[in-house]
């Protein structure tokens, strides 16, 4: 849709935006301005002069429209893991007497790790059940239902509206991890009445490696929630240097320490790649791309099994193919310029980023994959060597 | 000492490195390389090819020698506030039965806020006492003594060795915030037998606004401590996507989420400004600069009261002067190119960064201050307007 907003290396078909989005063409200039003009020249005065202090909210407002939220319901700060800890703790605190964090078995590992760490700390319990048991496990002991909207492996999309409603019927809060959906599909947090959400900035939002993450809390909840990581940025009067903590009104209380202004500048360039883009149109384009890929693979690669839902409306913007030789197949693809990634032992993942992936390159990638599957000797040792890639 | 390693605007005497260090001359090129060559060109493969995954430890090793630690005792991650939360929680967990976080009244506010947030969460208690009551309050109910080595207001330096030893005699751990000392004075964590420490990257380490922070844990403690913010970066096998958390051996377990690679690149340029610098020599230069300033102010500005220790060995690398008109005096200084900051209601702060502040400009700044004090009408309305600056 907007390929000219990105710089991608020649000869590469990049289908890994679901792990790390491509580089916006404007990002170097944007970051250089922050470094040279703001930091270098205006130094400490930039906190006011260039509104560094307002960056978490300003960037949050930029993300809000991509995920169906209001401007003052989203803030950019910390990592997804840290934000998840904050919101889960706030949810437990807001539902006294309920000690269960309910989640899905197979949820993204770091989400499970963070929930476990929190549960150990405060005497709560993480209950991880299969997807089809979520609704029936939602009892009056559940404080919060924590789910990832789009599964990092299969790409399967949860019904956010239905599961949020089920959580509410049980008296629980619903917390959504949007890491694989923000910027990829049309998320509608407000329309689903979602309570809380987190997500990362470095996948489909194109904010650069390890970009700051975001968090969301529905407006009417904000003043009733406590941030356990109560740092100075979330204080009602952050420059008063008062001895006692007083939470800022609204979502600002969920800020903690000083954010990296340089990292936020890069994310700002990433968000600018969405200027003028309607998310419904983006989701339609995503479906077109993934559909073209799946159609071609099904027609030409009988040995590959589709491990994602067949219906694009049931998945996010990535597609997974299963094969026992997933790793060497991906190495062969990369050697021919098609970059996806592998989730061991047998999943090949391909992410489709409508802002820069074009329909022609999808066909080309599928043809290269078909050629590899038809002719390649997977046991060539140079493709067997493992390298860690996230 | 190494002024040519920095770009500072012409006509500015920058005495605010204690709030935000100056911009290293190399930082733009270092960051542009990370953005263009690593992110833009090598994309997801950079996690291995450019060892993004090893950045927290590699940068930590760069900081270690500045603070008297071993390479594997320091890691770069998150913000100072988040790191403080992690280590305080680990300390409480390591001292079961002891529920007191002992600290100093007047400690840096965000440290107090974070300790309070943690204490509320786990049923611990923060006890804040005057500095001279710390030793006598160290009882068998204290899990951890949390102090800032160099006070952000007065610049007063605690005796780290003596207070750490006192904490140990009481069976408590000692946690030091080095935000105003790392890169400013010769810190000796190992020599003081310090247990835990945190610090920021954006003051004397010159890592840029909101630079990633660092944390330290003494080597023999590391495997006995738990990180409550147990994210994927601290997992023993971060790329295995296992459902259960298993902490990495050593300090790596204190990593949480994905760090900003771009922000870390900027900090790397900041740390490079210390190449070849011995910290003892840097501390001596710092003392020379602050001494020259204090001497001149005492000789020429009788209305200003020194609110820092007179002996440079008893303070960090900043000096505070008190006057009821602190704010308009600082505005007048800034208008004449001398940048320091104010801590309301009456403190003028001046930070001396030996890497780029030169003795001649110290004399010049003192002369401008003397001129202002002798001639200026403090009630000029343009200097009365408040602006928030950290």
XYZ file of C-alpha atoms in Angstrom:
780
model
C 0.000 0.000 0.000
C 2.796 2.381 0.913
C 5.988 0.613 -0.053
C 7.726 3.930 -0.717
C 7.509 4.743 2.988
C 10.092 2.007 3.648
C 13.635 1.180 2.696
C 14.064 -2.523 2.078
C 17.237 -4.101 0.739
C 17.239 -5.035 -2.940
C 16.570 -8.641 -3.736
C 14.858 -9.405 -0.447
C 11.250 -10.462 0.011
C 10.711 -9.658 3.649
C 7.964 -11.720 5.218
C 9.071 -11.328 8.823
C 7.357 -8.112 9.841
C 5.637 -10.187 12.501
C 9.016 -10.456 14.245
C 10.593 -7.130 13.258
C 8.937 -4.599 10.971
C 10.893 -3.088 8.097
C 12.692 0.232 8.388
C 10.682 3.350 7.565
C 12.441 5.608 5.072
C 11.986 8.569 7.423
C 13.375 7.020 10.587
C 17.021 8.052 10.268
C 16.145 11.690 9.755
C 13.636 11.629 12.599
C 16.127 10.062 15.015
C 18.951 12.323 13.861
C 16.767 15.338 14.599
C 16.119 14.087 18.112
C 19.789 13.445 18.670
C 21.378 16.468 17.021
C 18.822 19.239 17.393
C 17.005 18.224 20.558
C 19.592 16.426 22.684
C 22.749 17.952 21.193
C 21.657 21.529 20.814
C 18.797 22.147 23.218
C 20.035 19.720 25.841
C 18.043 19.566 29.058
C 15.608 22.269 27.907
C 14.152 19.787 25.398
C 11.996 18.212 28.086
C 9.807 21.279 27.648
C 10.869 22.797 24.358
C 10.336 19.566 22.408
C 7.762 18.138 24.805
C 9.784 15.035 25.627
C 7.675 14.778 28.743
C 4.544 14.343 26.633
C 5.929 11.661 24.303
C 4.328 8.630 26.011
C 0.866 10.133 25.624
C 1.475 11.642 22.184
C 2.670 8.326 20.765
C -0.098 6.518 22.618
C -2.654 8.681 20.845
C -1.029 7.716 17.550
C -1.488 4.033 18.331
C -5.004 4.470 19.723
C -6.723 4.842 16.378
C -4.999 1.684 15.081
C -6.481 -0.435 17.853
C -9.918 1.083 18.298
C -9.192 3.111 21.411
C -9.486 6.755 22.475
C -6.429 8.999 22.442
C -6.201 9.112 26.228
C -6.504 5.350 26.643
C -3.085 4.392 25.271
C 0.437 5.252 26.404
C 3.860 4.209 25.133
C 6.308 2.998 27.752
C 8.600 0.181 28.848
C 8.506 -3.277 27.248
C 5.448 -5.430 26.599
C 6.511 -7.715 29.460
C 6.820 -4.878 31.966
C 3.505 -3.381 30.868
C 1.831 -6.750 31.193
C 3.138 -7.052 34.748
C 1.741 -3.628 35.615
C -1.714 -4.277 34.205
C -2.018 -7.820 35.550
C -1.083 -6.600 39.011
C -3.593 -3.780 38.713
C -6.269 -6.257 37.636
C -5.618 -8.558 40.607
C -5.728 -5.556 42.885
C -9.028 -4.407 41.359
C -10.681 -7.786 41.972
C -9.971 -8.527 45.631
C -10.805 -12.061 46.686
C -10.208 -13.411 43.180
C -6.763 -14.934 42.765
C -6.823 -16.588 39.346
C -5.155 -15.236 36.222
C -6.861 -17.286 33.528
C -5.033 -17.754 30.261
C -4.624 -20.083 27.353
C -2.206 -22.962 27.279
C 0.213 -22.075 24.504
C -0.103 -18.326 25.052
C 3.051 -16.427 24.153
C 5.725 -17.711 26.555
C 6.844 -14.385 27.996
C 3.211 -13.618 28.886
C 3.056 -16.865 30.826
C 6.405 -16.155 32.480
C 5.352 -12.677 33.576
C 2.034 -13.921 34.915
C 3.844 -16.670 36.818
C 6.358 -14.236 38.303
C 3.570 -11.955 39.455
C 1.502 -14.846 40.818
C 4.462 -16.151 42.846
C 4.982 -12.684 44.237
C 1.449 -11.954 45.397
C 0.088 -15.418 46.063
C -2.104 -15.613 42.980
C -2.401 -18.523 40.566
C -2.035 -18.793 36.817
C -4.486 -21.217 35.266
C -3.650 -22.095 31.650
C -6.325 -24.047 29.829
C -6.926 -25.063 26.212
C -8.701 -22.428 24.126
C -11.978 -24.310 24.070
C -12.040 -24.513 27.875
C -11.632 -20.797 28.508
C -15.328 -19.928 28.683
C -16.170 -22.822 30.982
C -13.270 -22.028 33.337
C -14.353 -18.427 33.832
C -15.641 -18.630 37.393
C -15.987 -16.249 40.292
C -12.383 -16.934 41.328
C -10.975 -15.408 38.127
C -9.674 -11.863 38.471
C -8.464 -11.425 34.921
C -8.593 -13.252 31.619
C -5.269 -12.717 29.842
C -5.169 -13.654 26.174
C -3.168 -12.884 23.072
C -5.536 -11.892 20.319
C -3.494 -13.406 17.496
C -1.536 -16.546 18.350
C 2.202 -16.134 17.694
C 2.415 -19.648 16.263
C -0.711 -20.484 14.329
C -1.894 -16.953 13.673
C -5.340 -17.967 14.966
C -7.432 -14.983 16.026
C -9.540 -15.050 19.170
C -13.041 -13.593 19.204
C -12.201 -10.607 21.368
C -15.781 -9.407 21.751
C -17.170 -12.792 22.797
C -14.361 -13.634 25.217
C -14.373 -10.178 26.773
C -18.122 -10.470 27.290
C -17.660 -13.898 28.854
C -15.015 -12.490 31.214
C -17.349 -9.673 32.201
C -20.233 -12.063 32.850
C -17.929 -13.858 35.281
C -16.963 -10.569 36.928
C -13.408 -10.709 35.588
C -11.407 -8.155 33.650
C -10.167 -8.950 30.137
C -6.569 -8.151 29.193
C -5.474 -8.543 25.580
C -1.938 -8.828 24.225
C -2.005 -7.172 20.803
C 1.624 -7.818 19.882
C 0.670 -9.752 16.735
C -2.389 -7.695 15.883
C -1.623 -3.988 16.362
C -0.874 -2.580 12.936
C -1.737 -5.903 11.301
C -5.523 -6.125 11.531
C -8.422 -3.863 12.520
C -8.498 -4.169 16.302
C -11.523 -2.679 18.057
C -10.798 -2.491 21.778
C -13.615 -0.049 22.507
C -16.099 -1.926 20.383
C -15.277 -5.127 22.278
C -15.456 -3.308 25.622
C -11.934 -4.578 26.375
C -10.597 -3.529 29.765
C -6.841 -3.696 29.381
C -4.306 -4.336 26.634
C -0.604 -4.334 25.900
C 1.402 -4.691 22.723
C 4.806 -4.234 21.214
C 6.134 -1.532 18.920
C 8.642 -3.491 16.882
C 6.511 -5.833 14.794
C 3.785 -4.419 12.544
C 4.165 -0.934 14.031
C 7.641 -0.678 12.463
C 9.189 1.020 15.485
C 12.568 -0.685 15.264
C 14.266 -3.454 17.234
C 13.065 -3.478 20.827
C 10.874 -0.411 20.259
C 8.989 0.810 23.316
C 5.731 -1.018 23.954
C 2.270 0.346 24.705
C -0.475 -0.212 27.210
C -4.180 0.496 27.147
C -6.755 0.854 29.913
C -10.380 1.713 29.232
C -11.061 5.274 30.310
C -13.616 4.561 33.023
C -11.262 2.064 34.676
C -8.146 4.213 34.739
C -8.719 6.092 37.979
C -9.676 2.888 39.766
C -6.450 1.050 38.940
C -3.094 1.147 40.731
C 0.277 0.792 39.077
C 2.589 -1.292 41.292
C 5.606 0.079 39.398
C 4.887 3.535 40.743
C 7.707 5.645 39.345
C 8.140 9.366 38.942
C 6.703 9.583 35.400
C 3.344 8.367 36.731
C 3.238 10.846 39.597
C 0.545 13.517 39.674
C 3.278 16.173 39.959
C 6.429 14.579 38.543
C 8.568 17.677 38.953
C 7.533 18.495 42.497
C 9.912 15.874 43.943
C 7.426 15.151 46.710
C 8.356 12.392 49.138
C 5.000 10.623 48.762
C 3.630 9.019 45.648
C 0.352 10.396 44.308
C -0.830 8.749 41.097
C -1.539 11.003 38.148
C -5.153 11.080 37.029
C -5.967 8.839 34.092
C -3.654 6.509 32.251
C -0.538 8.549 33.002
C -0.278 6.744 36.345
C 0.883 3.671 34.424
C 4.110 5.342 33.374
C 7.108 4.387 35.497
C 10.669 5.537 34.753
C 12.169 7.868 32.180
C 11.465 6.584 28.657
C 14.108 6.511 25.940
C 13.404 9.591 23.881
C 15.539 8.272 21.025
C 13.697 4.940 20.896
C 10.385 6.778 20.976
C 11.485 8.973 18.072
C 12.110 5.844 16.006
C 8.685 4.498 16.932
C 7.165 7.821 15.903
C 8.581 7.274 12.417
C 7.117 3.774 12.487
C 3.671 5.078 13.384
C 3.923 7.682 10.632
C 3.924 4.843 8.100
C 0.230 4.426 8.994
C -0.683 8.022 8.114
C -3.908 8.069 6.135
C -4.331 4.304 6.308
C -7.709 2.953 7.342
C -7.294 -0.223 9.349
C -10.223 -1.968 7.679
C -8.572 -1.443 4.305
C -5.261 -2.634 5.722
C -6.858 -5.779 7.075
C -8.461 -6.459 3.684
C -5.079 -6.073 2.015
C -3.505 -8.381 4.584
C -6.138 -11.023 3.823
C -5.471 -10.650 0.108
C -1.737 -11.157 0.579
C -1.973 -14.143 2.895
C -4.723 -15.683 0.785
C -2.597 -15.414 -2.347
C 0.266 -17.088 -0.520
C -1.845 -19.911 0.886
C -3.545 -20.517 -2.464
C -0.201 -20.799 -4.219
C 1.343 -23.034 -1.566
C -1.644 -25.350 -1.527
C -1.482 -25.620 -5.290
C 2.237 -26.288 -5.501
C 3.576 -27.669 -2.199
C 1.570 -30.731 -1.151
C 4.180 -31.639 1.481
C 3.501 -28.469 3.469
C 0.582 -28.510 5.852
C -1.236 -25.259 6.620
C -1.130 -24.898 10.393
C -3.139 -21.659 10.434
C -6.892 -21.241 10.030
C -7.852 -21.423 6.378
C -10.263 -18.498 6.648
C -8.353 -15.178 6.711
C -10.994 -13.699 9.034
C -9.986 -16.293 11.603
C -6.306 -15.388 11.623
C -4.037 -12.379 12.019
C -1.568 -11.271 9.376
C 0.786 -14.227 9.469
C 0.524 -17.762 8.188
C 2.224 -20.905 9.411
C 3.160 -23.962 7.399
C 4.237 -27.189 9.046
C 6.932 -29.565 7.820
C 9.410 -31.750 9.738
C 12.234 -30.028 7.849
C 11.031 -26.525 8.687
C 14.470 -25.297 9.645
C 16.416 -26.274 6.504
C 13.532 -25.180 4.306
C 13.652 -21.712 5.865
C 17.437 -21.601 5.490
C 17.019 -22.405 1.813
C 14.396 -19.679 1.475
C 16.617 -17.132 3.166
C 19.488 -18.096 0.881
C 17.216 -17.155 -2.013
C 16.112 -13.884 -0.484
C 12.810 -14.836 1.136
C 12.929 -14.048 4.851
C 10.478 -15.627 7.260
C 11.217 -17.443 10.480
C 10.880 -20.799 12.161
C 9.221 -21.870 15.366
C 10.800 -25.188 16.229
C 10.394 -27.948 15.601
C 8.252 -27.773 12.497
C 6.650 -24.401 11.844
C 7.540 -22.003 9.042
C 6.123 -18.521 9.764
C 5.424 -15.873 7.150
C 4.176 -12.431 8.130
C 2.395 -10.181 5.667
C 2.774 -6.460 6.226
C 0.375 -4.718 3.857
C 2.148 -1.386 4.166
C 5.181 -2.731 2.315
C 4.576 -6.278 1.059
C 3.286 -6.287 -2.507
C 1.125 -8.901 -4.144
C 3.750 -9.602 -6.827
C 6.391 -10.509 -4.275
C 3.990 -12.851 -2.533
C 3.650 -14.845 -5.739
C 7.386 -14.775 -6.211
C 8.000 -16.015 -2.651
C 5.525 -18.846 -3.126
C 7.204 -19.820 -6.402
C 10.615 -19.911 -4.744
C 9.189 -22.041 -1.949
C 7.640 -24.402 -4.495
C 10.935 -24.648 -6.323
C 12.771 -25.461 -3.090
C 10.220 -28.067 -2.124
C 10.444 -29.686 -5.547
C 14.189 -29.795 -5.984
C 16.149 -29.117 -2.848
C 18.119 -31.586 -0.786
C 17.127 -30.596 2.736
C 19.978 -32.438 4.332
C 22.633 -30.135 2.924
C 24.691 -29.489 6.019
C 24.968 -25.726 5.585
C 21.248 -25.432 6.150
C 21.213 -27.674 9.198
C 23.251 -25.406 11.417
C 21.051 -23.728 13.995
C 21.054 -20.031 14.577
C 18.882 -18.322 17.119
C 16.474 -15.870 15.600
C 13.456 -14.344 17.277
C 39.653 15.850 29.695
C 38.101 14.769 26.403
C 36.025 17.706 25.238
C 36.593 16.747 21.600
C 34.535 13.611 22.173
C 31.423 15.792 22.515
C 29.465 18.267 20.457
C 28.250 21.139 22.587
C 26.527 24.228 21.215
C 28.655 27.342 20.891
C 28.305 29.883 23.631
C 26.922 27.435 26.156
C 28.547 26.453 29.439
C 26.744 23.232 30.194
C 26.706 22.421 33.889
C 23.740 20.073 33.827
C 25.311 16.736 33.003
C 23.893 15.550 36.292
C 20.452 15.751 34.680
C 21.304 14.962 31.055
C 24.828 14.360 29.804
C 26.058 16.154 26.687
C 25.914 14.555 23.245
C 28.917 12.451 22.221
C 30.271 13.425 18.805
C 30.091 9.795 17.690
C 26.498 9.077 18.662
C 24.742 10.002 15.429
C 26.986 7.777 13.353
C 26.669 4.903 15.831
C 22.883 5.120 15.883
C 22.655 5.561 12.105
C 24.677 2.375 11.683
C 22.279 0.477 13.915
C 19.297 1.847 12.048
C 20.499 1.706 8.458
C 22.923 -1.214 8.335
C 21.598 -3.441 11.101
C 17.847 -2.867 11.169
C 17.365 -1.612 7.609
C 19.646 -3.973 5.764
C 20.116 -7.068 7.880
C 16.659 -6.923 9.423
C 15.733 -9.800 11.725
C 19.071 -11.566 11.189
C 20.776 -8.821 13.208
C 19.795 -10.496 16.466
C 22.622 -12.897 15.692
C 24.712 -11.152 13.059
C 25.159 -8.014 15.136
C 24.682 -9.726 18.474
C 21.686 -7.640 19.491
C 20.864 -10.427 21.903
C 24.145 -9.840 23.750
C 23.815 -6.054 24.060
C 22.586 -5.941 27.682
C 25.629 -7.889 28.849
C 28.096 -6.208 26.509
C 27.072 -2.736 27.615
C 26.940 -3.914 31.208
C 30.565 -4.957 30.958
C 31.378 -1.481 29.670
C 29.800 0.084 32.736
C 31.296 -2.439 35.164
C 34.779 -0.985 35.160
C 33.383 2.500 35.855
C 31.699 1.349 39.063
C 34.181 -1.163 40.438
C 32.376 -4.315 39.341
C 33.179 -7.409 37.292
C 32.051 -7.650 33.683
C 29.408 -10.271 34.471
C 27.960 -8.341 37.382
C 26.305 -5.533 35.389
C 23.596 -5.563 32.732
C 21.854 -2.777 30.832
C 18.058 -2.938 30.725
C 14.807 -1.108 31.425
C 14.686 2.094 33.471
C 16.287 2.769 36.843
C 12.856 2.588 38.479
C 12.018 -0.795 36.958
C 15.437 -2.176 37.857
C 15.065 -0.932 41.402
C 11.731 -2.730 41.674
C 13.321 -5.971 40.465
C 16.242 -5.865 42.856
C 14.243 -4.699 45.875
C 11.766 -7.519 45.322
C 14.630 -9.984 44.964
C 16.158 -8.688 48.185
C 12.900 -9.084 50.140
C 12.544 -12.565 48.717
C 16.113 -13.429 49.747
C 15.531 -12.376 53.355
C 12.346 -14.179 54.354
C 10.881 -13.028 57.640
C 12.358 -9.555 57.252
C 9.864 -7.050 55.875
C 11.577 -3.682 56.163
C 13.091 -1.728 53.294
C 15.243 0.781 55.144
C 16.075 4.005 53.382
C 16.918 7.609 53.964
C 14.360 10.359 54.318
C 14.980 12.593 51.326
C 16.188 9.772 49.101
C 15.454 10.385 45.437
C 11.644 10.503 45.174
C 11.184 7.849 42.495
C 13.205 5.430 44.629
C 10.818 6.043 47.499
C 7.793 5.680 45.209
C 9.016 2.397 43.779
C 9.812 0.998 47.219
C 6.359 2.048 48.427
C 4.640 0.438 45.446
C 6.505 -2.801 46.029
C 5.863 -2.714 49.769
C 2.120 -2.223 49.255
C 2.122 -5.147 46.849
C 3.891 -7.701 49.025
C 3.047 -6.501 52.510
C 6.453 -5.071 53.301
C 7.205 -1.704 54.856
C 9.382 1.205 53.825
C 11.104 2.890 56.734
C 12.663 6.246 55.839
C 14.900 7.736 58.515
C 17.350 10.644 58.664
C 20.844 9.797 57.470
C 22.313 9.782 60.949
C 19.720 7.256 62.135
C 20.399 4.665 59.453
C 22.978 2.653 61.364
C 20.929 2.550 64.558
C 17.768 1.489 62.684
C 19.456 -1.497 61.040
C 17.828 -4.318 62.977
C 16.968 -7.923 62.324
C 13.712 -6.894 60.654
C 15.496 -5.090 57.810
C 15.730 -7.047 54.574
C 17.511 -4.412 52.528
C 19.125 -1.043 53.005
C 18.376 1.090 49.939
C 20.416 4.249 49.546
C 21.487 6.653 46.854
C 25.236 7.076 47.029
C 25.252 10.727 45.962
C 22.262 12.792 47.050
C 20.460 14.368 44.111
C 19.978 17.601 46.021
C 22.985 18.315 48.178
C 25.486 16.148 46.345
C 26.469 14.630 49.701
C 28.214 11.272 49.296
C 27.426 8.361 51.592
C 30.197 6.138 52.945
C 29.296 3.098 50.865
C 31.794 0.778 52.537
C 30.743 1.627 56.087
C 27.000 1.510 55.441
C 27.227 -1.710 53.454
C 29.195 -3.271 56.307
C 26.587 -2.063 58.795
C 23.822 -3.594 56.670
C 25.702 -6.876 56.532
C 26.234 -6.918 60.289
C 22.456 -6.647 60.633
C 21.945 -9.475 58.148
C 20.508 -7.145 55.509
C 21.450 -6.638 51.887
C 22.714 -3.259 50.677
C 21.313 -1.774 47.465
C 22.884 1.383 46.045
C 21.409 3.796 43.526
C 24.343 5.115 41.520
C 22.385 7.499 39.296
C 24.400 10.522 40.437
C 27.711 8.715 40.828
C 28.247 6.355 37.863
C 30.593 8.147 35.491
C 31.024 11.013 37.936
C 33.215 9.599 40.692
C 35.271 6.453 41.317
C 32.667 3.988 42.588
C 33.980 0.736 44.047
C 31.086 -1.687 44.407
C 33.313 -4.740 44.786
C 35.662 -3.036 47.210
C 32.680 -2.053 49.362
C 31.220 -5.561 49.116
C 27.975 -4.010 47.838
C 25.231 -6.514 47.110
C 22.999 -4.760 44.602
C 22.974 -1.528 42.629
C 21.081 0.340 39.955
C 21.796 3.488 38.007
C 20.776 5.522 35.017
C 22.441 5.918 31.659
C 21.476 9.468 30.785
C 23.369 11.590 33.282
C 27.152 11.273 33.530
C 27.210 8.220 31.257
C 26.105 10.425 28.347
C 23.711 7.848 26.922
C 21.054 10.316 25.779
C 17.622 11.271 27.085
C 15.967 8.351 28.859
C 18.896 6.054 28.046
C 18.518 2.471 29.269
C 19.513 1.973 32.889
C 21.736 -0.663 34.472
C 21.627 -3.061 37.348
C 24.329 -4.832 39.345
C 24.264 -7.915 41.519
C 27.366 -9.294 43.191
C 28.387 -12.501 41.447
C 27.971 -14.885 44.374
C 24.431 -13.632 44.958
C 23.158 -13.843 41.414
C 22.049 -17.470 41.337
C 20.289 -17.081 44.682
C 18.088 -14.189 43.582
C 14.755 -14.255 41.742
C 13.551 -11.650 39.295
C 9.825 -11.039 39.770
C 9.648 -9.472 36.296
C 10.488 -12.809 34.742
C 10.391 -12.117 31.026
C 11.754 -13.980 28.043
C 15.116 -12.183 27.922
C 15.963 -13.587 31.361
C 15.012 -17.142 30.478
C 17.697 -19.842 30.442
C 16.716 -20.674 26.838
C 15.044 -17.539 25.469
C 14.539 -18.977 21.989
C 13.122 -22.312 23.062
C 9.655 -20.816 23.671
C 9.134 -23.205 26.562
C 5.889 -22.836 28.495
C 7.661 -22.715 31.862
C 10.035 -20.068 33.071
C 13.545 -21.188 33.959
C 15.866 -18.382 35.048
C 19.121 -17.996 33.170
C 22.223 -18.582 35.259
C 23.892 -15.473 36.569
C 22.769 -11.904 36.149
C 21.009 -12.535 32.847
C 17.936 -13.635 34.804
C 17.356 -9.982 35.662
C 16.579 -9.099 32.062
C 12.872 -8.879 31.284
C 11.508 -7.785 27.904
C 13.125 -6.885 24.591
C 15.456 -3.899 25.021
C 15.549 -0.985 22.588
C 18.524 -1.729 20.378
C 18.567 1.852 19.098
C 18.609 3.321 22.609
C 21.381 0.911 23.571
C 23.419 1.979 20.541
C 23.249 5.571 21.759
C 24.340 4.503 25.231
C 27.231 2.607 23.663
C 28.458 5.887 22.173
C 28.071 7.453 25.612
C 30.166 4.769 27.249
C 32.809 5.151 24.536
C 33.451 8.676 25.848
C 35.096 6.943 28.838
C 37.593 4.998 26.715
C 41.010 5.143 28.314
C 39.781 7.215 31.259
C 40.773 6.094 34.729
C 37.995 6.809 37.191
C 40.377 7.964 39.929
C 41.752 10.590 37.563
C 38.232 11.574 36.546
C 37.212 11.992 40.165
C 40.266 14.158 40.817
C 39.341 16.325 37.836
C 35.764 16.558 39.075
C 36.997 17.747 42.462
C 39.210 20.333 40.775
C 36.294 21.708 38.758
C 33.809 21.862 41.620
C 36.442 23.274 43.962
C 37.260 26.050 41.532
C 33.571 26.890 41.254
C 32.962 26.876 45.008
C 36.073 28.944 45.675
C 34.999 31.573 43.174
C 31.396 31.682 44.397
C 32.474 31.982 48.008
C 34.781 34.830 47.088
C 32.269 36.746 45.012
C 28.690 35.796 45.971
C 28.161 36.219 49.709
C 24.388 35.921 49.301
C 24.634 32.352 48.065
C 24.917 29.628 50.688
C 26.772 26.427 49.835
C 24.291 23.609 50.502
C 26.750 20.844 49.584
C 29.595 19.493 51.710
C 32.609 21.778 51.519
C 35.058 18.885 51.158
C 34.987 17.505 47.583
C 35.673 14.005 48.944
C 32.341 14.191 50.746
C 30.284 14.977 47.660
C 29.669 13.675 44.161
C 30.246 15.743 41.050
C 27.583 18.383 41.557
C 27.318 21.353 43.852
C 24.261 23.077 45.215
C 23.884 26.709 46.191
C 20.889 27.961 48.155
C 19.109 31.256 47.685
C 15.437 32.225 48.066
C 15.507 33.501 44.483
C 16.981 30.297 43.061
C 14.585 30.151 40.160
C 15.089 33.658 38.717
C 18.823 33.421 39.309
C 18.957 30.239 37.215
C 16.812 31.834 34.513
C 19.248 34.723 34.381
C 22.170 32.308 34.150
C 20.540 30.366 31.326
C 19.856 33.611 29.490
C 23.618 34.210 29.584
C 24.496 30.713 28.436
C 25.192 28.957 31.731
C 22.911 25.936 32.088
C 22.297 24.351 35.458
C 19.001 23.502 37.085
C 16.871 24.296 40.104
C 15.395 22.150 42.797
C 12.602 24.162 44.291
C 12.263 26.161 46.317
C 15.779 27.410 46.794
C 18.495 25.174 45.338
C 20.670 25.981 42.341
C 22.371 22.805 41.051
C 25.539 22.707 38.984
C 26.937 19.435 37.679
C 30.568 19.092 36.649
C 31.314 16.538 33.967
C 35.085 16.235 33.732
C 34.947 14.605 30.311
C 33.754 17.828 28.726
C 33.686 20.665 31.275
C 36.912 22.678 31.210
C 38.434 24.641 34.024
C 38.268 27.899 32.051
C 34.525 27.668 31.576
C 34.055 27.028 35.286
C 35.699 30.350 36.062
C 33.625 32.005 33.391
C 30.393 30.555 34.773
C 31.286 31.715 38.274
C 32.036 35.196 36.964
C 28.682 35.372 35.181
C 26.960 34.213 38.361
C 28.805 36.869 40.375
C 27.801 39.501 37.853
C 24.171 38.460 38.048
C 24.212 38.458 41.813
C 25.798 41.908 41.897
C 23.624 43.650 39.352
C 20.520 41.792 38.407
C 16.957 42.628 39.395
C 15.598 39.229 40.305
C 12.024 40.340 40.093
C 12.111 40.884 36.351
C 8.934 39.099 35.339
C 10.428 37.178 32.407
C 12.562 35.221 34.837
C 9.720 34.468 37.205
C 7.757 32.300 34.837
C 8.036 28.658 35.846
C 8.977 25.941 33.395
C 9.292 22.314 34.342
C 12.773 20.941 33.831
C 14.167 17.746 35.255
